[in-house]
């Protein structure tokens, strides 16, 4: 089976071709980041319009790269939610149109299941059960994964997501959008122990996260305009606090659930300090550790097509009335 995946939940327009074996034949991601940078964040209406312009060329590029045409497809997978509703609708309409024209089934995929399924592609697919830390711009979730068809959240952020904390911190430090990667670059030249930021939820029971207090602490420490010389130390200390909070909660969840494998997925999984700290934590606990491949951390369609392999397909033409959903509760 050959599956075309389409992802447009935020500001990446993406398409990919994946075989039912889990072999990734192509993955094309067109980021709109530079378009939104001048506004300091994603502008939903601007994102929707850009998805409209990019959807067809990105699908064509993914088919080309995979050396196939629409005739070779057996199903079309698409992110149905959660995300920006207008952005999602562009992907959903594109997927419906392609599937309908070819009389193919449509596979509606949950975006967060997609992030988890970034671990299931060849050459080294991860076998459940495992505990998964999903840290992205919109969500921060600790989930138990029993099989490949889904995930079961046991903890989540009570306010900002980890990626949001990175982005807001970056903004306070005068960095561009999206800020996670830029903050990491600045942090590399600073002293992570220079400023003693609070580690959110330290000492509290449960597996939930909170990052909004940390952001306020950075605002206070940085003042209105942080001195140029202080910025690397602030970035490094702030990053350390986010990482420590993620690691502490994850370690507690590992101990409580007894899982012998931890996986890390989502845009923030690209962060080198987090990848390393979780690796060290797992080594100490004697737990197997797997971080998603760097190319599959940020939003992409390969993970959506991957999740589609474990998601029920909606037969032609029953999917025409399906709608996108903006939030997890959907
Ligand atoms: O998964 P993703 O692409 O989109 C969502 O589903 O939200 O995650 C995007 C988030 C952004 O907040 C971005 O700043 C963050 O991931 N991010 C990083 C890094 N690369 C991307 N955060 C920290 N360090 C990075 N290297
Ligand atoms: Zn995402």
Coordinates of C-alpha atoms and ligand atoms in Angstrom, one line a residue:
X1 CA 0.0 0.0 0.0
X2 CA 1.2 3.5 -0.9
X3 CA -0.1 6.4 1.3
X4 CA 0.1 10.1 0.5
X5 CA 0.2 12.1 3.8
X6 CA -0.7 15.8 4.0
X7 CA 0.0 18.1 7.0
X8 CA -1.1 21.7 7.4
X9 CA -2.0 22.2 11.0
X10 CA 0.2 25.2 11.7
X11 CA 2.7 27.0 9.6
X12 CA 4.3 24.1 7.7
X13 CA 2.8 22.9 4.5
X14 CA 3.9 19.3 4.1
X15 CA 3.3 16.2 2.0
X16 CA 5.0 12.8 2.1
X17 CA 4.7 9.3 0.6
X18 CA 5.1 6.3 2.9
X19 CA 4.6 2.6 2.1
X20 CA 2.6 0.4 4.4
X21 CA 5.9 -1.3 5.4
X22 CA 6.9 2.0 7.0
X23 CA 9.5 2.9 4.3
X24 CA 9.6 6.7 3.8
X25 CA 9.7 7.4 0.0
X26 CA 9.6 11.2 0.2
X27 CA 9.0 14.0 2.6
X28 CA 8.6 17.6 1.6
X29 CA 8.1 20.4 4.1
X30 CA 7.6 24.0 3.1
X31 CA 8.0 26.2 6.2
X32 CA 6.2 29.5 6.3
X33 CA 8.3 30.7 9.3
X34 CA 9.9 33.6 7.4
X35 CA 6.4 34.8 6.4
X36 CA 5.3 35.0 10.0
X37 CA 8.6 36.2 11.5
X38 CA 7.7 39.9 11.1
X39 CA 4.6 39.4 13.3
X40 CA 6.5 37.5 16.0
X41 CA 4.2 34.4 15.7
X42 CA 1.9 32.6 13.4
X43 CA -1.0 34.7 12.0
X44 CA -3.7 32.1 11.3
X45 CA -5.3 33.8 8.3
X46 CA -1.9 34.4 6.7
X47 CA -1.1 30.7 7.3
X48 CA -4.3 29.5 5.7
X49 CA -3.8 31.6 2.6
X50 CA -0.2 30.4 2.2
X51 CA -1.3 26.7 2.6
X52 CA -3.7 27.3 -0.2
X53 CA -0.9 28.5 -2.5
X54 CA 1.5 25.7 -1.4
X55 CA -0.6 22.6 -1.0
X56 CA -0.7 21.5 -4.6
X57 CA 3.0 22.2 -5.4
X58 CA 4.1 20.5 -2.2
X59 CA 2.0 17.4 -3.0
X60 CA 3.4 17.4 -6.5
X61 CA 7.0 17.6 -5.2
X62 CA 6.4 14.7 -2.7
X63 CA 5.0 12.5 -5.5
X64 CA 7.9 13.5 -7.8
X65 CA 10.5 12.7 -5.1
X66 CA 8.8 9.3 -4.5
X67 CA 8.8 8.6 -8.2
X68 CA 5.1 8.0 -8.3
X69 CA 1.9 9.6 -9.5
X70 CA -1.6 9.9 -8.1
X71 CA -2.4 6.6 -9.9
X72 CA 0.0 4.7 -7.6
X73 CA -1.7 5.8 -4.4
X74 CA -3.9 3.5 -2.3
X75 CA -5.0 6.0 0.3
X76 CA -4.7 9.7 1.3
X77 CA -3.9 10.6 4.9
X78 CA -4.4 14.0 6.4
X79 CA -4.1 15.8 9.7
X80 CA -7.7 16.5 10.9
X81 CA -6.7 18.2 14.2
X82 CA -5.7 19.7 16.5
X83 CA -4.3 22.9 15.1
X84 CA -5.4 26.2 13.4
X85 CA -8.8 25.5 12.0
X86 CA -8.4 27.4 8.8
X87 CA -5.0 25.9 8.1
X88 CA -6.3 22.4 8.8
X89 CA -9.3 22.9 6.5
X90 CA -6.9 23.6 3.6
X91 CA -5.1 20.3 4.1
X92 CA -8.4 18.4 4.6
X93 CA -10.0 19.9 1.5
X94 CA -6.9 19.1 -0.6
X95 CA -6.8 15.5 0.7
X96 CA -10.6 15.0 0.1
X97 CA -10.3 16.3 -3.4
X98 CA -7.4 14.0 -4.3
X99 CA -9.0 11.0 -2.6
X100 CA -12.4 11.7 -4.2
X101 CA -11.0 12.1 -7.7
X102 CA -9.2 8.8 -7.4
X103 CA -12.0 7.0 -5.5
X104 CA -9.5 6.3 -2.7
X105 CA -10.1 6.0 1.0
X106 CA -9.2 8.9 3.3
X107 CA -7.4 8.4 6.6
X108 CA -8.0 11.3 9.1
X109 CA -5.0 11.5 11.5
X110 CA -4.7 13.1 14.9
X111 CA -1.7 15.4 14.8
X112 CA -0.3 14.3 18.1
X113 CA -0.6 10.6 17.1
X114 CA 1.4 11.7 14.1
X115 CA 4.2 13.0 16.3
X116 CA 4.3 9.6 18.2
X117 CA 4.2 7.7 14.8
X118 CA 7.4 9.5 13.8
X119 CA 9.0 6.7 15.7
X120 CA 7.4 3.9 13.6
X121 CA 9.2 4.5 10.3
X122 CA 11.9 2.4 8.8
X123 CA 14.8 1.8 9.2
X124 CA 14.4 1.4 13.0
X125 CA 10.8 1.4 13.9
X126 CA 10.1 1.5 17.7
X127 CA 7.9 -1.2 19.1
X128 CA 5.4 -0.3 21.9
X129 CA 4.9 -0.3 24.8
X130 CA 6.9 2.8 25.9
X131 CA 6.5 6.1 27.7
X132 CA 6.5 9.1 25.3
X133 CA 7.3 12.7 26.0
X134 CA 5.7 14.8 23.3
X135 CA 6.9 18.4 23.4
X136 CA 5.9 20.8 20.7
X137 CA 4.8 24.4 20.2
X138 CA 1.2 23.6 20.9
X139 CA 1.3 20.7 23.4
X140 CA 3.4 19.1 26.1
X141 CA 2.2 15.6 27.0
X142 CA 3.5 12.6 28.8
X143 CA 1.7 9.6 27.3
X144 CA 1.8 5.8 27.7
X145 CA 1.8 4.1 24.3
X146 CA 0.5 0.5 24.4
X147 CA 0.2 -0.1 20.7
X148 CA 0.7 1.8 17.5
X149 CA -3.0 2.9 17.1
X150 CA -2.8 5.7 19.7
X151 CA -1.4 7.1 23.0
X152 CA -2.8 7.6 26.5
X153 CA -1.9 10.9 28.1
X154 CA -1.0 10.7 31.8
X155 CA 0.3 14.3 32.2
X156 CA 0.1 17.5 30.2
X157 CA 1.0 21.2 30.6
X158 CA -1.4 23.3 32.6
X159 CA -0.5 26.5 30.8
X160 CA 2.1 27.1 28.1
X161 CA 3.6 24.2 26.0
X162 CA 7.4 23.7 26.2
X163 CA 7.8 25.0 22.6
X164 CA 5.7 28.1 23.5
X165 CA 8.0 28.7 26.5
X166 CA 11.0 28.6 24.2
X167 CA 9.3 30.9 21.7
X168 CA 8.2 33.4 24.3
X169 CA 11.6 33.3 26.0
X170 CA 13.2 33.9 22.6
X171 CA 11.0 36.9 22.1
X172 CA 11.9 38.4 25.5
X173 CA 15.6 38.0 24.5
X174 CA 15.0 39.8 21.2
X175 CA 15.4 36.7 19.1
X176 CA 13.3 36.0 15.9
X177 CA 10.4 33.6 15.4
X178 CA 10.3 30.6 15.7
X179 CA 12.5 31.0 18.7
X180 CA 13.3 27.5 20.0
X181 CA 16.3 26.8 17.7
X182 CA 17.6 30.4 18.0
X183 CA 17.4 30.3 21.8
X184 CA 19.3 27.0 21.7
X185 CA 22.0 28.6 19.6
X186 CA 22.4 31.6 21.9
X187 CA 22.3 29.3 25.0
X188 CA 25.3 27.4 23.6
X189 CA 27.5 30.4 24.3
X190 CA 26.2 31.1 27.8
X191 CA 26.5 29.7 31.4
X192 CA 23.4 27.6 32.3
X193 CA 24.0 28.2 36.0
X194 CA 24.3 32.0 35.8
X195 CA 20.7 32.6 36.7
X196 CA 18.7 30.4 39.1
X197 CA 15.3 30.1 37.4
X198 CA 12.6 28.2 39.1
X199 CA 12.0 24.6 37.9
X200 CA 8.3 24.5 37.4
X201 CA 6.2 22.0 39.5
X202 CA 9.3 20.9 41.4
X203 CA 8.3 18.8 44.4
X204 CA 4.7 18.5 43.3
X205 CA 3.0 15.2 42.7
X206 CA 1.7 14.1 39.4
X207 CA 3.0 14.4 35.8
X208 CA 1.7 17.7 34.7
X209 CA 3.9 20.6 33.5
X210 CA 3.7 24.3 33.9
X211 CA 5.9 26.9 32.1
X212 CA 4.1 30.3 32.4
X213 CA 5.9 31.2 35.7
X214 CA 9.2 30.6 34.2
X215 CA 8.4 33.0 31.4
X216 CA 7.5 35.6 34.0
X217 CA 10.8 35.0 35.8
X218 CA 12.7 35.5 32.6
X219 CA 10.8 38.8 32.0
X220 CA 11.8 40.0 35.4
X221 CA 15.4 38.9 35.1
X222 CA 15.8 40.3 31.6
X223 CA 14.1 43.6 32.3
X224 CA 12.8 45.5 29.3
X225 CA 15.9 45.3 27.3
X226 CA 18.5 42.7 28.4
X227 CA 22.0 43.9 28.2
X228 CA 23.8 42.3 25.2
X229 CA 26.4 40.6 27.4
X230 CA 23.7 39.0 29.6
X231 CA 21.7 37.4 26.8
X232 CA 23.6 34.2 26.4
X233 CA 23.6 33.4 30.1
X234 CA 19.9 34.2 30.3
X235 CA 19.2 31.9 27.4
X236 CA 21.3 29.1 28.7
X237 CA 19.8 29.3 32.2
X238 CA 16.2 29.6 30.9
X239 CA 16.8 26.6 28.6
X240 CA 18.2 24.6 31.5
X241 CA 15.1 25.3 33.6
X242 CA 12.8 24.1 30.8
X243 CA 14.9 21.0 30.3
X244 CA 15.1 20.2 34.0
X245 CA 11.4 20.5 34.4
X246 CA 10.7 18.2 31.5
X247 CA 13.3 15.7 32.7
X248 CA 12.1 15.7 36.3
X249 CA 8.5 15.0 35.3
X250 CA 9.5 12.3 32.8
X251 CA 11.8 10.6 35.3
X252 CA 8.9 10.5 37.9
X253 CA 6.6 9.1 35.3
X254 CA 9.1 6.4 34.3
X255 CA 9.5 5.3 37.9
X256 CA 5.8 5.3 38.6
X257 CA 4.8 3.4 35.4
X258 CA 7.7 1.1 35.3
X259 CA 8.2 1.5 31.5
X260 CA 11.5 0.2 30.3
X261 CA 11.6 2.5 27.2
X262 CA 11.3 6.3 26.8
X263 CA 10.7 8.1 23.5
X264 CA 11.0 11.8 22.8
X265 CA 9.0 13.4 20.0
X266 CA 7.7 16.9 18.8
X267 CA 9.4 20.1 17.7
X268 CA 11.2 20.6 21.0
X269 CA 12.7 17.1 20.6
X270 CA 15.2 18.8 18.2
X271 CA 16.7 20.6 21.2
X272 CA 20.2 19.2 21.9
X273 CA 20.2 19.9 25.6
X274 CA 16.9 18.1 26.1
X275 CA 18.0 15.1 24.0
X276 CA 21.2 14.8 26.0
X277 CA 19.6 15.3 29.4
X278 CA 16.9 12.8 28.8
X279 CA 19.5 10.3 27.5
X280 CA 21.5 10.8 30.7
X281 CA 18.4 10.4 32.9
X282 CA 17.5 7.1 31.1
X283 CA 21.0 5.8 31.4
X284 CA 20.8 6.4 35.2
X285 CA 17.4 4.7 35.4
X286 CA 18.5 1.8 33.2
X287 CA 15.8 2.7 30.6
X288 CA 16.1 2.4 26.9
X289 CA 15.9 5.8 25.2
X290 CA 14.8 6.8 21.7
X291 CA 14.6 10.4 20.4
X292 CA 12.8 10.9 17.1
X293 CA 15.1 11.5 14.1
X294 CA 15.9 15.3 13.8
X295 CA 14.2 15.6 10.4
X296 CA 10.9 14.2 11.9
X297 CA 10.8 16.3 15.1
X298 CA 9.1 19.5 13.7
X299 CA 5.9 19.2 11.8
X300 CA 6.0 17.0 8.7
X301 CA 3.7 14.8 6.7
X302 CA 5.9 11.6 7.0
X303 CA 4.7 11.2 10.6
X304 CA 1.1 11.7 9.4
X305 CA 1.3 9.0 6.7
X306 CA 3.1 6.8 9.3
X307 CA 0.2 7.2 11.8
X308 CA -2.3 6.5 9.0
X309 CA -1.0 2.9 8.8
X310 CA -2.5 2.3 12.2
X311 CA -5.7 4.4 11.9
X312 CA -9.0 3.2 10.4
X313 CA -9.6 4.5 6.8
X314 CA -12.9 6.1 5.9
X315 CA -14.1 4.6 2.6
X316 CA -14.9 6.5 -0.6
X317 CA -17.0 8.7 -0.6
X318 CA -18.1 8.8 3.1
X319 CA -15.4 11.3 4.1
X320 CA -16.7 14.3 2.2
X321 CA -18.6 15.7 5.2
X322 CA -15.7 15.3 7.7
X323 CA -14.6 18.5 9.5
X324 CA -11.4 19.6 11.1
X325 CA -11.1 20.1 14.9
X326 CA -9.0 22.8 16.6
X327 CA -8.4 21.4 20.0
X328 CA -7.6 18.0 21.5
X329 CA -11.0 17.7 23.1
X330 CA -12.4 18.2 19.6
Ligands
LIG1 O1 6.0 20.1 16.6 P1 6.2 21.4 16.1 O2 6.9 21.6 14.8 O3 4.8 22.2 16.0 C1 3.7 21.9 16.8 O4 3.0 20.9 16.7 O5 3.5 22.8 17.7 O6 6.9 22.3 17.3 C2 7.3 23.6 17.1 C3 8.0 24.1 18.3 C4 8.2 25.6 18.3 O7 7.7 26.1 19.5 C5 9.7 25.7 18.2 O8 10.3 26.8 18.8 C6 10.2 24.4 18.9 O9 9.2 23.4 18.5 N1 11.5 24.0 18.6 C7 12.6 24.0 19.4 C8 13.7 23.7 18.7 N2 13.4 23.5 17.4 C9 12.0 23.7 17.3 N3 12.6 24.2 20.8 C10 13.8 24.1 21.4 N4 14.9 23.8 20.7 C11 15.0 23.6 19.4 N5 16.1 23.3 18.8
LIG2 ZN1 3.3 19.4 15.8

